[in-house]
Amino acid sequence: MKKLTIFFAAVFGAALLLYYVSLALNRTEGYVGKNTLTVYNWGDYIDPALIKKFEKQTGIKVIYQTFDSNEAMMAKIAQGGATFDVAVPSEYAISKMKEDGLLIPLDHSKLPNLKYINPRFLNLSFDPGNRYSVPYFWGTVGIVYNPGMLGGKKITSWNDLWDPDLRNQILLVDGAREVIGMGLNSLHYSLNDTNKEHLKEAKEKLDRLVPNVKAIVGDEIKMLLANEEAAIGVVWSGDAAEIIAENDKLDYVVPKEGSNLWFDNMVIPKTAKNIEGAHKFINFMLDPKNAAQNAEYVGYSTPNKKALDYMPKEITEDKRFYPDFDSIGNLEVYKNLGKRMLAYYNELFLQFKMHRK
Ligand code: N2P
């Protein structure tokens, strides 16, 4: 009888212990849950050491996910379902996401490091007062080329790319606005043209470029060009900077017909669960030393004025990647052309990609 009592007491005790252990475990799980932050950024667009540093400094665990176009990122956020606490769209996407109610207003009192941003990058028309977004990187779209592979030929214009001698020598960035924009600019039309005749003309002109196009690629474009797999690439300026850092035989030019000036900003999407943590992360990335480290690592141009003091002069004085603002008169910023027009650009780009096959 006594033995049985001891036995039941032991079972009861063990069960009680298990119960408390599981409670404690659940509590830590909940704790970790609240202390995670999901960051949704372009591929190759952050120094991973900064994520580690942020985690160490705040005790927040970062779940890092990447996208390769504004269109893909917007679709994923609009769809809901997944948590994204911070995202990094470009200007026209920010305007569109605002319109679609996909962004949460920022609390500037939690972003004291915003004061380090060059005012040129603040209060732009896609987000007056920076209510929803703060600068991350900026740049242009242009042509990176390898003079040695082109017999010393210089590239200065979009129209140079249609030269029949360049058969299979061009790599294109996988971006609808960039590629259609190149077609439009080569015809001296605006990057924001909504005239369907002009857009068709641009698409037809791009179709005539096909024999020269070796591939349409994502982030691998940097490796391919640095390894001299092709002589020419249509790229974002920061990728060009990265390629030239790897292989200094290459050069970068913004074509004379004009091109795109873009801004990528940090936002807090509607899908956010850790709004407090999101502000902490954004403020962390606005810190001048962190911004400098990030810019040096990824090759893109920082809008952080104070960060420039912490970077080598050969980077910050390179006019190809830090151009004077007075000299970039023929650059256009993409506008939010509205749902229908953006879909039309995407459709034309898709047709162009199919035509290649
Ligand atoms: C980085 C892509 C940069 C995007 N891989 C330019 N808006």
mmCIF file of C-alpha atoms and ligand atoms in Angstrom:
data_model
loop_
_atom_site.group_PDB
_atom_site.id
_atom_site.type_symbol
_atom_site.label_atom_id
_atom_site.label_comp_id
_atom_site.label_asym_id
_atom_site.label_seq_id
_atom_site.Cartn_x
_atom_site.Cartn_y
_atom_site.Cartn_z
ATOM 1 C CA MET A 1 0.000 0.000 0.000
ATOM 2 C CA LYS A 2 2.731 2.385 1.013
ATOM 3 C CA LYS A 3 4.728 1.453 -2.083
ATOM 4 C CA LEU A 4 1.746 2.244 -4.274
ATOM 5 C CA THR A 5 1.344 5.670 -2.669
ATOM 6 C CA ILE A 6 4.996 6.423 -3.253
ATOM 7 C CA PHE A 7 4.607 5.259 -6.818
ATOM 8 C CA PHE A 8 1.608 7.541 -7.458
ATOM 9 C CA ALA A 9 3.317 10.438 -5.745
ATOM 10 C CA ALA A 10 6.319 9.924 -7.978
ATOM 11 C CA VAL A 11 4.186 9.803 -11.131
ATOM 12 C CA PHE A 12 2.283 12.874 -10.015
ATOM 13 C CA GLY A 13 5.533 14.684 -9.194
ATOM 14 C CA ALA A 14 7.018 13.799 -12.566
ATOM 15 C CA ALA A 15 3.895 14.982 -14.367
ATOM 16 C CA LEU A 16 3.964 18.230 -12.411
ATOM 17 C CA LEU A 17 7.603 18.705 -13.269
ATOM 18 C CA LEU A 18 6.919 18.062 -16.945
ATOM 19 C CA TYR A 19 4.065 20.541 -16.833
ATOM 20 C CA TYR A 20 6.282 23.299 -15.404
ATOM 21 C CA VAL A 21 9.125 22.526 -17.790
ATOM 22 C CA SER A 22 6.768 22.757 -20.749
ATOM 23 C CA LEU A 23 5.340 26.035 -19.391
ATOM 24 C CA ALA A 24 8.832 27.449 -19.086
ATOM 25 C CA LEU A 25 9.683 26.277 -22.608
ATOM 26 C CA ASN A 26 6.552 27.863 -24.001
ATOM 27 C CA ARG A 27 7.433 31.065 -22.291
ATOM 28 C CA THR A 28 10.874 31.161 -23.919
ATOM 29 C CA GLU A 29 9.265 30.308 -27.248
ATOM 30 C CA GLY A 30 6.876 33.216 -26.872
ATOM 31 C CA TYR A 31 9.750 35.430 -25.864
ATOM 32 C CA VAL A 32 11.784 34.474 -28.934
ATOM 33 C CA GLY A 33 8.679 34.989 -31.078
ATOM 34 C CA LYS A 34 8.317 38.566 -29.946
ATOM 35 C CA ASN A 35 12.006 39.076 -30.331
ATOM 36 C CA THR A 36 12.322 38.165 -33.967
ATOM 37 C CA LEU A 37 12.437 40.599 -36.809
ATOM 38 C CA THR A 38 11.793 39.652 -40.421
ATOM 39 C CA VAL A 39 13.726 41.790 -42.861
ATOM 40 C CA TYR A 40 12.814 41.628 -46.559
ATOM 41 C CA ASN A 41 15.532 43.088 -48.772
ATOM 42 C CA TRP A 42 17.018 42.880 -52.268
ATOM 43 C CA GLY A 43 19.584 40.104 -52.780
ATOM 44 C CA ASP A 44 23.231 41.051 -52.079
ATOM 45 C CA TYR A 45 22.113 44.239 -50.390
ATOM 46 C CA ILE A 46 23.505 44.053 -46.851
ATOM 47 C CA ASP A 47 26.729 43.160 -45.080
ATOM 48 C CA PRO A 48 25.749 39.985 -43.141
ATOM 49 C CA ALA A 49 28.086 41.083 -40.328
ATOM 50 C CA LEU A 50 25.687 43.957 -39.653
ATOM 51 C CA ILE A 51 22.802 41.561 -39.099
ATOM 52 C CA LYS A 52 24.943 39.728 -36.519
ATOM 53 C CA LYS A 53 25.904 43.015 -34.890
ATOM 54 C CA PHE A 54 22.256 44.100 -34.657
ATOM 55 C CA GLU A 55 21.260 40.763 -33.134
ATOM 56 C CA LYS A 56 24.015 41.008 -30.553
ATOM 57 C CA GLN A 57 23.238 44.609 -29.684
ATOM 58 C CA THR A 58 19.483 44.156 -29.289
ATOM 59 C CA GLY A 59 18.919 40.471 -28.550
ATOM 60 C CA ILE A 60 16.498 40.443 -31.492
ATOM 61 C CA LYS A 61 16.853 37.520 -33.858
ATOM 62 C CA VAL A 62 16.719 38.550 -37.530
ATOM 63 C CA ILE A 63 14.998 36.391 -40.106
ATOM 64 C CA TYR A 64 16.388 37.648 -43.389
ATOM 65 C CA GLN A 65 14.630 37.111 -46.715
ATOM 66 C CA THR A 66 15.433 38.475 -50.157
ATOM 67 C CA PHE A 67 13.630 39.452 -53.368
ATOM 68 C CA ASP A 68 14.902 40.399 -56.807
ATOM 69 C CA SER A 69 12.305 42.854 -58.057
ATOM 70 C CA ASN A 70 9.922 45.455 -56.676
ATOM 71 C CA GLU A 71 7.100 43.628 -58.416
ATOM 72 C CA ALA A 72 7.811 40.318 -56.654
ATOM 73 C CA MET A 73 8.211 42.062 -53.283
ATOM 74 C CA MET A 74 4.957 44.021 -53.638
ATOM 75 C CA ALA A 75 2.998 40.928 -54.657
ATOM 76 C CA LYS A 76 4.258 39.016 -51.620
ATOM 77 C CA ILE A 77 3.409 41.817 -49.190
ATOM 78 C CA ALA A 78 0.019 42.544 -50.771
ATOM 79 C CA GLN A 79 -0.864 38.875 -50.479
ATOM 80 C CA GLY A 80 -0.419 39.051 -46.670
ATOM 81 C CA GLY A 81 0.089 35.740 -44.908
ATOM 82 C CA ALA A 82 3.797 36.204 -44.245
ATOM 83 C CA THR A 83 5.299 38.542 -41.655
ATOM 84 C CA PHE A 84 7.673 41.217 -42.922
ATOM 85 C CA ASP A 85 8.741 43.831 -40.384
ATOM 86 C CA VAL A 86 11.069 45.849 -42.620
ATOM 87 C CA ALA A 87 11.247 45.996 -46.428
ATOM 88 C CA VAL A 88 13.326 48.031 -48.886
ATOM 89 C CA PRO A 89 11.290 49.073 -51.958
ATOM 90 C CA SER A 90 12.275 51.612 -54.606
ATOM 91 C CA GLU A 91 10.524 54.967 -54.878
ATOM 92 C CA TYR A 92 7.741 54.127 -57.380
ATOM 93 C CA ALA A 93 6.979 50.976 -55.375
ATOM 94 C CA ILE A 94 6.766 53.044 -52.179
ATOM 95 C CA SER A 95 4.264 55.341 -53.828
ATOM 96 C CA LYS A 96 2.237 52.343 -55.012
ATOM 97 C CA MET A 97 2.367 50.600 -51.618
ATOM 98 C CA LYS A 98 1.231 53.780 -49.880
ATOM 99 C CA GLU A 99 -1.659 54.029 -52.273
ATOM 100 C CA ASP A 100 -2.589 50.402 -51.611
ATOM 101 C CA GLY A 101 -2.458 50.907 -47.829
ATOM 102 C CA LEU A 102 0.449 48.493 -47.431
ATOM 103 C CA LEU A 103 2.680 50.698 -45.255
ATOM 104 C CA ILE A 104 2.699 51.731 -41.599
ATOM 105 C CA PRO A 105 3.705 55.352 -40.801
ATOM 106 C CA LEU A 106 7.133 55.690 -39.185
ATOM 107 C CA ASP A 107 7.661 57.132 -35.723
ATOM 108 C CA HIS A 108 10.474 59.637 -36.301
ATOM 109 C CA SER A 109 11.093 59.971 -32.548
ATOM 110 C CA LYS A 110 12.487 56.433 -32.745
ATOM 111 C CA LEU A 111 14.779 57.271 -35.649
ATOM 112 C CA PRO A 112 17.238 59.827 -34.229
ATOM 113 C CA ASN A 113 19.892 58.772 -36.772
ATOM 114 C CA LEU A 114 17.751 60.181 -39.566
ATOM 115 C CA LYS A 115 19.633 63.437 -38.976
ATOM 116 C CA TYR A 116 22.705 61.950 -40.695
ATOM 117 C CA ILE A 117 20.956 61.605 -44.051
ATOM 118 C CA ASN A 118 21.863 64.161 -46.685
ATOM 119 C CA PRO A 119 18.737 66.377 -46.979
ATOM 120 C CA ARG A 120 18.860 65.884 -50.774
ATOM 121 C CA PHE A 121 17.481 62.420 -50.173
ATOM 122 C CA LEU A 122 14.715 63.501 -47.809
ATOM 123 C CA ASN A 123 11.235 64.763 -48.496
ATOM 124 C CA LEU A 124 11.149 63.522 -52.107
ATOM 125 C CA SER A 125 7.902 63.560 -54.027
ATOM 126 C CA PHE A 126 7.180 59.826 -53.605
ATOM 127 C CA ASP A 127 7.034 60.260 -49.825
ATOM 128 C CA PRO A 128 6.657 63.863 -48.599
ATOM 129 C CA GLY A 129 8.006 64.304 -45.076
ATOM 130 C CA ASN A 130 9.353 60.737 -45.152
ATOM 131 C CA ARG A 131 6.236 59.632 -43.361
ATOM 132 C CA TYR A 132 6.603 56.053 -44.575
ATOM 133 C CA SER A 133 10.171 55.580 -45.712
ATOM 134 C CA VAL A 134 13.784 56.541 -45.025
ATOM 135 C CA PRO A 135 16.783 56.295 -47.375
ATOM 136 C CA TYR A 136 18.900 53.125 -47.641
ATOM 137 C CA PHE A 137 20.822 53.299 -50.957
ATOM 138 C CA TRP A 138 20.523 55.267 -54.184
ATOM 139 C CA GLY A 139 22.000 55.139 -57.654
ATOM 140 C CA THR A 140 21.577 55.137 -61.394
ATOM 141 C CA VAL A 141 21.076 52.594 -64.166
ATOM 142 C CA GLY A 142 23.828 52.418 -66.766
ATOM 143 C CA ILE A 143 26.204 50.364 -68.830
ATOM 144 C CA VAL A 144 29.234 48.568 -67.461
ATOM 145 C CA TYR A 145 31.618 47.574 -70.243
ATOM 146 C CA ASN A 146 34.978 45.989 -70.868
ATOM 147 C CA PRO A 147 37.003 48.137 -73.327
ATOM 148 C CA GLY A 148 39.560 45.356 -73.818
ATOM 149 C CA MET A 149 36.861 42.984 -75.081
ATOM 150 C CA LEU A 150 35.518 45.686 -77.410
ATOM 151 C CA GLY A 151 38.783 46.489 -79.153
ATOM 152 C CA GLY A 152 39.073 49.696 -77.182
ATOM 153 C CA LYS A 153 35.624 50.921 -78.273
ATOM 154 C CA LYS A 154 34.011 53.399 -75.898
ATOM 155 C CA ILE A 155 30.370 53.083 -74.989
ATOM 156 C CA THR A 156 28.523 56.342 -74.415
ATOM 157 C CA SER A 157 24.933 55.781 -75.457
ATOM 158 C CA TRP A 158 22.092 53.275 -75.266
ATOM 159 C CA ASN A 159 22.085 53.149 -79.053
ATOM 160 C CA ASP A 160 25.674 51.838 -79.070
ATOM 161 C CA LEU A 161 24.262 48.532 -77.804
ATOM 162 C CA TRP A 162 22.491 47.832 -81.122
ATOM 163 C CA ASP A 163 25.862 47.599 -82.932
ATOM 164 C CA PRO A 164 25.829 44.273 -84.908
ATOM 165 C CA ASP A 165 29.424 43.665 -83.763
ATOM 166 C CA LEU A 166 28.138 43.079 -80.233
ATOM 167 C CA ARG A 167 26.451 39.780 -80.997
ATOM 168 C CA ASN A 168 25.926 37.794 -77.781
ATOM 169 C CA GLN A 169 27.927 40.303 -75.739
ATOM 170 C CA ILE A 170 25.257 41.921 -73.559
ATOM 171 C CA LEU A 171 23.881 40.883 -70.186
ATOM 172 C CA LEU A 172 20.730 42.615 -68.992
ATOM 173 C CA VAL A 173 19.502 43.156 -65.453
ATOM 174 C CA ASP A 174 16.246 41.271 -64.861
ATOM 175 C CA GLY A 175 14.072 44.324 -64.263
ATOM 176 C CA ALA A 176 10.948 45.320 -66.186
ATOM 177 C CA ARG A 177 11.299 49.074 -65.721
ATOM 178 C CA GLU A 178 15.036 48.980 -66.412
ATOM 179 C CA VAL A 179 14.804 47.038 -69.679
ATOM 180 C CA ILE A 180 11.675 48.726 -71.043
ATOM 181 C CA GLY A 181 13.212 52.006 -69.839
ATOM 182 C CA MET A 182 16.333 51.339 -71.879
ATOM 183 C CA GLY A 183 14.135 50.837 -74.967
ATOM 184 C CA LEU A 184 12.254 54.073 -74.241
ATOM 185 C CA ASN A 185 15.391 56.100 -73.507
ATOM 186 C CA SER A 186 17.094 54.842 -76.674
ATOM 187 C CA LEU A 187 14.170 56.404 -78.578
ATOM 188 C CA HIS A 188 14.419 59.579 -76.487
ATOM 189 C CA TYR A 189 11.123 58.849 -74.754
ATOM 190 C CA SER A 190 10.593 59.305 -71.029
ATOM 191 C CA LEU A 191 11.115 56.393 -68.631
ATOM 192 C CA ASN A 192 7.610 57.136 -67.422
ATOM 193 C CA ASP A 193 5.993 57.176 -70.847
ATOM 194 C CA THR A 194 2.437 55.863 -70.808
ATOM 195 C CA ASN A 195 1.737 56.241 -74.524
ATOM 196 C CA LYS A 196 1.076 52.691 -75.725
ATOM 197 C CA GLU A 197 2.370 53.456 -79.226
ATOM 198 C CA HIS A 198 5.676 54.599 -77.755
ATOM 199 C CA LEU A 199 5.817 51.550 -75.523
ATOM 200 C CA LYS A 200 5.189 49.223 -78.476
ATOM 201 C CA GLU A 201 7.893 51.003 -80.424
ATOM 202 C CA ALA A 202 10.272 50.508 -77.488
ATOM 203 C CA LYS A 203 9.394 46.805 -77.302
ATOM 204 C CA GLU A 204 9.987 46.379 -81.052
ATOM 205 C CA LYS A 205 13.295 48.126 -80.741
ATOM 206 C CA LEU A 206 14.251 45.812 -77.854
ATOM 207 C CA ASP A 207 13.308 42.823 -79.999
ATOM 208 C CA ARG A 208 15.947 43.990 -82.484
ATOM 209 C CA LEU A 209 18.514 43.904 -79.646
ATOM 210 C CA VAL A 210 17.920 40.187 -79.047
ATOM 211 C CA PRO A 211 20.874 38.879 -81.146
ATOM 212 C CA ASN A 212 23.219 40.903 -78.927
ATOM 213 C CA VAL A 213 21.660 39.770 -75.645
ATOM 214 C CA LYS A 214 23.471 36.841 -74.111
ATOM 215 C CA ALA A 215 21.245 36.570 -71.052
ATOM 216 C CA ILE A 216 18.869 38.361 -68.693
ATOM 217 C CA VAL A 217 20.181 37.684 -65.207
ATOM 218 C CA GLY A 218 19.865 38.467 -61.513
ATOM 219 C CA ASP A 219 22.674 39.044 -59.040
ATOM 220 C CA GLU A 220 24.960 36.627 -60.964
ATOM 221 C CA ILE A 221 25.416 39.456 -63.466
ATOM 222 C CA LYS A 222 28.263 40.791 -61.302
ATOM 223 C CA MET A 223 30.223 37.559 -61.323
ATOM 224 C CA LEU A 224 29.667 37.020 -65.061
ATOM 225 C CA LEU A 225 30.889 40.487 -66.018
ATOM 226 C CA ALA A 226 33.838 40.493 -63.607
ATOM 227 C CA ASN A 227 34.870 37.113 -65.086
ATOM 228 C CA GLU A 228 34.636 38.586 -68.608
ATOM 229 C CA GLU A 229 31.883 36.210 -69.753
ATOM 230 C CA ALA A 230 30.373 39.134 -71.664
ATOM 231 C CA ALA A 231 31.674 42.561 -72.661
ATOM 232 C CA ILE A 232 28.663 44.643 -71.630
ATOM 233 C CA GLY A 233 26.087 44.736 -68.869
ATOM 234 C CA VAL A 234 23.072 46.920 -68.234
ATOM 235 C CA VAL A 235 23.149 47.231 -64.471
ATOM 236 C CA TRP A 236 22.386 49.283 -61.384
ATOM 237 C CA SER A 237 25.309 51.549 -60.507
ATOM 238 C CA GLY A 238 26.148 49.760 -57.256
ATOM 239 C CA ASP A 239 26.530 46.471 -59.082
ATOM 240 C CA ALA A 240 28.878 48.238 -61.510
ATOM 241 C CA ALA A 241 30.918 49.548 -58.564
ATOM 242 C CA GLU A 242 31.152 46.017 -57.191
ATOM 243 C CA ILE A 243 32.148 44.590 -60.610
ATOM 244 C CA ILE A 244 34.836 47.253 -61.109
ATOM 245 C CA ALA A 245 36.179 46.595 -57.598
ATOM 246 C CA GLU A 246 36.645 42.968 -58.741
ATOM 247 C CA ASN A 247 37.981 43.761 -62.209
ATOM 248 C CA ASP A 248 39.234 47.282 -62.780
ATOM 249 C CA LYS A 249 39.478 46.855 -66.533
ATOM 250 C CA LEU A 250 35.772 47.590 -66.721
ATOM 251 C CA ASP A 251 34.148 51.008 -66.779
ATOM 252 C CA TYR A 252 30.666 52.385 -66.074
ATOM 253 C CA VAL A 253 28.765 55.006 -68.032
ATOM 254 C CA VAL A 254 25.349 56.591 -67.713
ATOM 255 C CA PRO A 255 24.193 56.819 -71.360
ATOM 256 C CA LYS A 256 23.904 60.253 -72.885
ATOM 257 C CA GLU A 257 20.254 59.870 -73.949
ATOM 258 C CA GLY A 258 19.402 59.792 -70.248
ATOM 259 C CA SER A 259 18.685 57.125 -67.684
ATOM 260 C CA ASN A 260 17.156 56.339 -64.335
ATOM 261 C CA LEU A 261 17.937 57.817 -60.940
ATOM 262 C CA TRP A 262 16.539 55.600 -58.189
ATOM 263 C CA PHE A 263 16.140 55.571 -54.427
ATOM 264 C CA ASP A 264 15.660 52.490 -52.266
ATOM 265 C CA ASN A 265 14.164 53.259 -48.858
ATOM 266 C CA MET A 266 13.368 51.267 -45.738
ATOM 267 C CA VAL A 267 9.689 50.885 -44.855
ATOM 268 C CA ILE A 268 7.529 49.041 -42.339
ATOM 269 C CA PRO A 269 4.935 47.003 -44.240
ATOM 270 C CA LYS A 270 1.405 46.364 -42.985
ATOM 271 C CA THR A 271 2.454 42.740 -42.394
ATOM 272 C CA ALA A 272 4.769 43.830 -39.532
ATOM 273 C CA LYS A 273 4.458 42.175 -36.115
ATOM 274 C CA ASN A 274 7.462 43.778 -34.441
ATOM 275 C CA ILE A 275 7.052 47.483 -35.119
ATOM 276 C CA GLU A 276 9.292 48.453 -32.192
ATOM 277 C CA GLY A 277 12.057 46.159 -33.473
ATOM 278 C CA ALA A 278 11.576 47.452 -37.016
ATOM 279 C CA HIS A 279 12.293 51.024 -35.850
ATOM 280 C CA LYS A 280 15.364 49.749 -33.993
ATOM 281 C CA PHE A 281 16.638 48.034 -37.135
ATOM 282 C CA ILE A 282 16.004 51.057 -39.353
ATOM 283 C CA ASN A 283 17.742 53.360 -36.880
ATOM 284 C CA PHE A 284 20.640 50.898 -36.671
ATOM 285 C CA MET A 285 21.077 50.998 -40.454
ATOM 286 C CA LEU A 286 20.955 54.814 -40.361
ATOM 287 C CA ASP A 287 23.898 54.875 -37.950
ATOM 288 C CA PRO A 288 26.796 56.457 -39.919
ATOM 289 C CA LYS A 289 29.365 53.763 -39.084
ATOM 290 C CA ASN A 290 26.952 50.964 -39.952
ATOM 291 C CA ALA A 291 25.861 52.735 -43.141
ATOM 292 C CA ALA A 292 29.520 53.189 -44.154
ATOM 293 C CA GLN A 293 30.299 49.530 -43.508
ATOM 294 C CA ASN A 294 27.235 48.496 -45.491
ATOM 295 C CA ALA A 295 28.045 50.768 -48.453
ATOM 296 C CA GLU A 296 31.617 49.543 -48.596
ATOM 297 C CA TYR A 297 30.518 45.947 -48.451
ATOM 298 C CA VAL A 298 27.739 45.987 -51.073
ATOM 299 C CA GLY A 299 29.178 48.666 -53.375
ATOM 300 C CA TYR A 300 26.058 50.834 -53.536
ATOM 301 C CA SER A 301 26.012 54.576 -52.828
ATOM 302 C CA THR A 302 24.911 55.675 -49.383
ATOM 303 C CA PRO A 303 22.625 58.660 -48.835
ATOM 304 C CA ASN A 304 24.129 58.990 -45.330
ATOM 305 C CA LYS A 305 26.216 62.170 -45.320
ATOM 306 C CA LYS A 306 28.074 61.384 -42.125
ATOM 307 C CA ALA A 307 28.862 57.845 -43.334
ATOM 308 C CA LEU A 308 30.992 59.309 -46.145
ATOM 309 C CA ASP A 309 33.519 60.446 -43.486
ATOM 310 C CA TYR A 310 34.144 56.823 -42.570
ATOM 311 C CA MET A 311 34.671 55.612 -46.142
ATOM 312 C CA PRO A 312 37.770 55.641 -48.366
ATOM 313 C CA LYS A 313 38.020 58.730 -50.584
ATOM 314 C CA GLU A 314 38.527 56.624 -53.691
ATOM 315 C CA ILE A 315 34.956 55.428 -53.237
ATOM 316 C CA THR A 316 33.225 58.631 -52.189
ATOM 317 C CA GLU A 317 35.031 60.767 -54.767
ATOM 318 C CA ASP A 318 34.302 58.436 -57.671
ATOM 319 C CA LYS A 319 31.957 60.559 -59.781
ATOM 320 C CA ARG A 320 30.585 57.495 -61.543
ATOM 321 C CA PHE A 321 28.928 56.405 -58.303
ATOM 322 C CA TYR A 322 28.735 59.660 -56.359
ATOM 323 C CA PRO A 323 27.897 62.069 -59.215
ATOM 324 C CA ASP A 324 27.401 65.776 -58.618
ATOM 325 C CA PHE A 325 23.743 66.494 -58.473
ATOM 326 C CA ASP A 326 24.041 69.323 -60.994
ATOM 327 C CA SER A 327 25.442 66.939 -63.588
ATOM 328 C CA ILE A 328 22.618 64.456 -63.461
ATOM 329 C CA GLY A 329 20.039 66.618 -65.176
ATOM 330 C CA ASN A 330 19.007 64.034 -67.762
ATOM 331 C CA LEU A 331 18.162 61.395 -65.201
ATOM 332 C CA GLU A 332 14.562 60.571 -64.408
ATOM 333 C CA VAL A 333 13.079 58.992 -61.320
ATOM 334 C CA TYR A 334 10.487 56.273 -61.978
ATOM 335 C CA LYS A 335 6.946 57.346 -61.236
ATOM 336 C CA ASN A 336 4.168 55.173 -59.947
ATOM 337 C CA LEU A 337 2.321 54.799 -63.247
ATOM 338 C CA GLY A 338 -0.669 53.114 -61.630
ATOM 339 C CA LYS A 339 -1.700 49.502 -61.485
ATOM 340 C CA ARG A 340 -2.691 49.109 -65.159
ATOM 341 C CA MET A 341 0.381 50.785 -66.625
ATOM 342 C CA LEU A 342 2.791 48.939 -64.333
ATOM 343 C CA ALA A 343 1.135 45.691 -65.383
ATOM 344 C CA TYR A 344 1.547 46.720 -69.029
ATOM 345 C CA TYR A 345 5.284 47.347 -68.551
ATOM 346 C CA ASN A 346 5.593 43.918 -66.933
ATOM 347 C CA GLU A 347 3.661 42.322 -69.764
ATOM 348 C CA LEU A 348 5.933 43.889 -72.407
ATOM 349 C CA PHE A 349 9.007 42.777 -70.492
ATOM 350 C CA LEU A 350 7.663 39.242 -70.262
ATOM 351 C CA GLN A 351 6.980 39.217 -74.006
ATOM 352 C CA PHE A 352 10.527 40.417 -74.615
ATOM 353 C CA LYS A 353 11.892 37.612 -72.462
ATOM 354 C CA MET A 354 9.763 35.030 -74.355
ATOM 355 C CA HIS A 355 10.873 36.428 -77.695
ATOM 356 C CA ARG A 356 14.436 35.594 -76.731
ATOM 357 C CA LYS A 357 13.701 31.898 -76.444
HETATM 358 C C1 N2P B 1 20.864 44.769 -55.279
HETATM 359 C C2 N2P B 1 19.760 45.328 -56.081
HETATM 360 C C3 N2P B 1 19.669 46.789 -56.006
HETATM 361 C C4 N2P B 1 18.370 47.285 -56.436
HETATM 362 N N1 N2P B 1 21.156 43.468 -55.639
HETATM 363 C C5 N2P B 1 18.388 48.608 -57.022
HETATM 364 N N2 N2P B 1 17.165 49.241 -56.850
#
